């Protein structure tokens, strides 16, 4: 691994390159925070994919892309004298020190749950009106639900046992079935949302990240379905020409491959 001096040299090199690109490259000159935003989101998802695939070489590359974006935003901020990369780094350093009084102060904590509770309480003391203010509006609904539940749990609004959450999930499923029988589309959607919210809550108690779990299932399904498509091609058939029974044979094969 690189020494701290080498790490700082590498970061300095990146800052220098960013300055040169911003001053000399026609594309880089034109970029704004708004134009970079969707690219940053895309890079974040690519990093997420690499992490799920446990492709550490790709993780390294995607971290580099994200680091470039951070440096890019800071450079743009410096051009209007609003902030630069030192301000960005110092702000997060100060926040980390303030939010970790058990490391940099005289607070004692028993475990990670207490750390999380202290974190949320400290944020309220800093002027936040709600613990939910830190949940971005633009988050995908599944991720947002997980963050909402995590945030409120941090201030003690939570179930005590996983079984309680599971019972709540069963209750929501029964309510969904009732509305399905009634046939009211609006009520069905509402109850379906409650079921999903309860499932995400249960996942939290099981120490399972619901987003990761669902994405792994997506990847598993894609792999198996593409195996099925390949077998259909070998037989000179389209999937529409195959019976469900035929497809099921190859689906079971795919599960073993």
Coordinates of C-alpha atoms in Angstrom, one line a residue:
X1 CA 0.0 0.0 0.0
X2 CA 1.1 3.6 -0.6
X3 CA 2.4 5.8 2.2
X4 CA 0.5 8.8 3.5
X5 CA 3.0 11.0 1.6
X6 CA 2.3 9.1 -1.7
X7 CA -1.4 9.3 -1.1
X8 CA -1.2 13.1 -0.7
X9 CA 1.0 13.4 -3.8
X10 CA -1.6 11.4 -5.8
X11 CA -4.4 13.7 -4.6
X12 CA -2.3 16.8 -5.4
X13 CA -1.7 15.4 -8.9
X14 CA -5.5 14.9 -9.4
X15 CA -6.1 18.5 -8.3
X16 CA -3.5 19.8 -10.7
X17 CA -5.0 17.8 -13.6
X18 CA -8.5 19.1 -12.7
X19 CA -7.2 22.7 -12.8
X20 CA -5.6 22.0 -16.2
X21 CA -8.7 20.4 -17.7
X22 CA -11.0 23.1 -16.4
X23 CA -8.8 25.8 -18.0
X24 CA -7.9 24.0 -21.3
X25 CA -10.5 21.4 -22.2
X26 CA -13.5 22.7 -24.1
X27 CA -15.8 20.0 -22.6
X28 CA -14.6 20.4 -19.0
X29 CA -14.8 24.2 -19.3
X30 CA -18.5 24.0 -20.1
X31 CA -19.6 21.8 -17.2
X32 CA -21.7 23.1 -14.3
X33 CA -22.9 21.4 -11.2
X34 CA -26.2 20.8 -12.8
X35 CA -24.7 19.2 -15.9
X36 CA -22.5 16.9 -13.8
X37 CA -25.4 15.8 -11.5
X38 CA -26.8 13.0 -13.6
X39 CA -23.3 11.7 -14.4
X40 CA -22.5 11.6 -10.7
X41 CA -25.6 9.6 -10.0
X42 CA -24.7 7.2 -12.8
X43 CA -21.2 6.8 -11.4
X44 CA -22.6 6.0 -8.0
X45 CA -24.8 3.2 -9.4
X46 CA -21.8 1.8 -11.2
X47 CA -19.8 1.7 -8.0
X48 CA -22.8 0.0 -6.4
X49 CA -22.8 -2.7 -9.1
X50 CA -19.0 -3.3 -8.7
X51 CA -19.5 -3.7 -4.9
X52 CA -22.3 -6.2 -5.4
X53 CA -20.1 -8.1 -7.9
X54 CA -17.2 -8.0 -5.4
X55 CA -15.1 -6.8 -8.3
X56 CA -12.4 -4.9 -6.4
X57 CA -10.6 -3.8 -9.5
X58 CA -13.8 -2.2 -10.8
X59 CA -14.5 -0.7 -7.3
X60 CA -11.2 1.1 -7.5
X61 CA -12.0 2.5 -10.9
X62 CA -15.4 3.7 -9.9
X63 CA -14.1 5.2 -6.7
X64 CA -11.7 7.2 -9.0
X65 CA -14.6 8.4 -11.1
X66 CA -16.5 9.5 -8.0
X67 CA -13.4 11.2 -6.6
X68 CA -13.0 13.1 -9.9
X69 CA -16.6 14.4 -9.6
X70 CA -16.0 15.6 -6.0
X71 CA -12.8 17.4 -7.1
X72 CA -14.8 18.8 -10.2
X73 CA -17.6 20.2 -8.0
X74 CA -15.0 21.7 -5.6
X75 CA -13.2 23.4 -8.5
X76 CA -16.4 24.9 -9.8
X77 CA -17.2 26.1 -6.2
X78 CA -13.8 27.8 -6.0
X79 CA -14.4 29.7 -9.2
X80 CA -17.3 31.6 -7.5
X81 CA -15.4 31.9 -4.2
X82 CA -18.0 29.8 -2.5
X83 CA -15.8 26.9 -1.4
X84 CA -12.9 24.8 -2.5
X85 CA -11.6 21.3 -1.8
X86 CA -10.0 22.3 1.5
X87 CA -13.4 23.7 2.7
X88 CA -15.1 20.4 1.7
X89 CA -12.5 18.3 3.5
X90 CA -12.4 20.5 6.6
X91 CA -16.2 20.6 6.9
X92 CA -16.5 16.8 6.9
X93 CA -13.6 16.6 9.4
X94 CA -15.3 18.9 11.8
X95 CA -18.6 17.1 11.4
X96 CA -17.0 13.7 12.1
X97 CA -15.2 15.1 15.2
X98 CA -18.5 16.6 16.5
X99 CA -20.5 13.5 15.7
X100 CA -18.0 11.2 17.5
X101 CA -17.8 12.5 21.0
X102 CA -17.1 8.9 22.2
X103 CA -13.8 9.2 20.3
X104 CA -13.0 12.9 20.5
X105 CA -14.8 13.7 23.7
X106 CA -15.7 12.2 27.0
X107 CA -18.9 10.3 26.0
X108 CA -19.0 6.6 26.6
X109 CA -21.0 4.2 24.4
X110 CA -21.9 0.6 24.7
X111 CA -22.2 -0.4 21.1
X112 CA -22.9 0.7 17.5
X113 CA -26.6 1.2 18.2
X114 CA -25.8 3.8 20.8
X115 CA -23.4 5.5 18.4
X116 CA -26.3 5.8 15.8
X117 CA -28.7 7.2 18.4
X118 CA -26.1 9.7 19.5
X119 CA -25.5 10.7 15.9
X120 CA -29.2 11.5 15.3
X121 CA -29.5 13.3 18.6
X122 CA -26.5 15.4 17.8
X123 CA -28.0 16.4 14.4
X124 CA -31.1 17.7 16.2
X125 CA -28.9 19.7 18.5
X126 CA -27.2 21.2 15.4
X127 CA -30.5 22.7 14.4
X128 CA -32.2 20.0 12.4
X129 CA -36.0 20.2 12.9
X130 CA -36.5 16.6 12.0
X131 CA -34.4 13.4 12.0
X132 CA -35.9 12.8 8.5
X133 CA -34.4 16.0 7.0
X134 CA -31.3 14.0 6.0
X135 CA -33.3 11.7 3.7
X136 CA -33.0 13.0 0.1
X137 CA -36.4 13.5 -1.6
X138 CA -34.9 12.1 -4.9
X139 CA -33.9 8.7 -3.4
X140 CA -35.5 5.6 -5.0
X141 CA -38.6 4.6 -2.9
X142 CA -37.1 1.3 -1.6
X143 CA -33.8 3.0 -0.5
X144 CA -35.8 5.9 1.0
X145 CA -38.0 3.6 3.1
X146 CA -34.9 1.9 4.5
X147 CA -33.3 5.2 5.4
X148 CA -36.5 6.6 6.9
X149 CA -36.8 3.5 9.2
X150 CA -33.1 3.6 10.1
X151 CA -33.4 7.3 11.0
X152 CA -36.4 7.0 13.2
X153 CA -34.9 3.9 14.9
X154 CA -31.9 6.0 15.8
X155 CA -34.1 8.1 18.1
X156 CA -35.9 5.1 19.6
X157 CA -39.0 4.9 17.4
X158 CA -38.7 1.2 16.7
X159 CA -40.0 -2.3 17.4
X160 CA -38.3 -4.3 20.1
X161 CA -38.2 -7.8 18.5
X162 CA -38.0 -9.1 14.9
X163 CA -41.1 -11.3 15.6
X164 CA -43.2 -8.1 16.2
X165 CA -42.2 -6.8 12.8
X166 CA -43.0 -10.2 11.2
X167 CA -46.5 -10.1 12.8
X168 CA -47.0 -6.6 11.5
X169 CA -46.0 -7.9 8.0
X170 CA -48.6 -10.7 8.2
X171 CA -51.2 -8.2 9.3
X172 CA -50.4 -6.0 6.3
X173 CA -50.6 -9.0 4.0
X174 CA -54.0 -9.8 5.3
X175 CA -55.2 -6.2 4.7
X176 CA -53.8 -6.4 1.2
X177 CA -55.7 -9.6 0.4
X178 CA -58.9 -8.0 1.8
X179 CA -58.5 -5.0 -0.6
X180 CA -57.7 -7.3 -3.5
X181 CA -61.0 -9.0 -2.9
X182 CA -62.8 -5.7 -2.7
X183 CA -61.2 -4.6 -6.0
X184 CA -60.5 -1.0 -5.1
X185 CA -57.3 -0.1 -7.1
X186 CA -56.4 2.9 -4.9
X187 CA -56.8 0.9 -1.6
X188 CA -54.8 -2.1 -3.1
X189 CA -51.9 0.2 -4.0
X190 CA -52.0 1.7 -0.5
X191 CA -51.9 -1.7 1.2
X192 CA -49.3 -3.0 -1.2
X193 CA -47.1 0.0 -0.2
X194 CA -47.6 -0.9 3.5
X195 CA -46.6 -4.5 2.8
X196 CA -43.4 -3.3 1.1
X197 CA -42.6 -0.9 3.9
X198 CA -43.1 -3.7 6.4
X199 CA -40.9 -6.0 4.4
X200 CA -38.1 -3.4 4.4
X201 CA -38.5 -3.0 8.1
X202 CA -38.3 -6.7 8.7
X203 CA -35.1 -6.8 6.5
X204 CA -33.6 -4.2 8.8
X205 CA -34.2 -6.4 11.8
X206 CA -32.7 -9.4 10.0
X207 CA -29.6 -7.3 9.2
X208 CA -30.3 -7.5 5.5
X209 CA -29.9 -4.6 3.2
X210 CA -33.2 -4.8 1.1
X211 CA -31.7 -2.9 -1.9
X212 CA -28.8 -5.3 -2.1
X213 CA -31.0 -8.3 -1.5
X214 CA -33.4 -7.3 -4.3
X215 CA -30.6 -6.4 -6.7
X216 CA -28.9 -9.8 -6.1
X217 CA -32.2 -11.4 -6.9
X218 CA -32.5 -9.3 -10.1
X219 CA -29.1 -10.5 -11.2
X220 CA -29.9 -14.1 -10.4
X221 CA -33.2 -13.9 -12.4
X222 CA -31.4 -12.3 -15.4
X223 CA -28.7 -15.0 -15.4
X224 CA -31.3 -17.8 -15.3
X225 CA -33.6 -16.2 -17.9
X226 CA -30.7 -15.7 -20.2
X227 CA -29.8 -19.3 -19.8
X228 CA -33.4 -20.2 -20.8
X229 CA -33.1 -17.9 -23.8
X230 CA -29.9 -19.7 -24.8
X231 CA -31.5 -23.1 -24.6
X232 CA -34.4 -21.9 -26.7
X233 CA -32.0 -20.7 -29.3
X234 CA -30.2 -24.1 -29.3
X235 CA -33.6 -25.7 -30.0
X236 CA -34.3 -23.2 -32.8
X237 CA -37.3 -21.9 -31.0
X238 CA -38.5 -18.6 -29.6
X239 CA -39.7 -18.5 -26.0
X240 CA -43.2 -17.8 -27.3
X241 CA -43.1 -21.2 -29.1
X242 CA -42.2 -23.1 -25.9
X243 CA -44.7 -24.3 -23.3
X244 CA -44.4 -23.3 -19.7
X245 CA -43.5 -26.9 -18.9
X246 CA -40.6 -26.8 -21.4
X247 CA -39.4 -23.5 -20.0
X248 CA -39.6 -24.8 -16.5
X249 CA -37.2 -27.7 -17.3
X250 CA -34.5 -25.3 -18.4
X251 CA -35.3 -22.9 -15.6
X252 CA -34.5 -25.7 -13.1
X253 CA -31.3 -26.4 -15.0
X254 CA -30.3 -22.8 -14.8
X255 CA -30.8 -22.9 -11.0
X256 CA -28.2 -25.7 -10.8
X257 CA -25.7 -24.1 -13.2

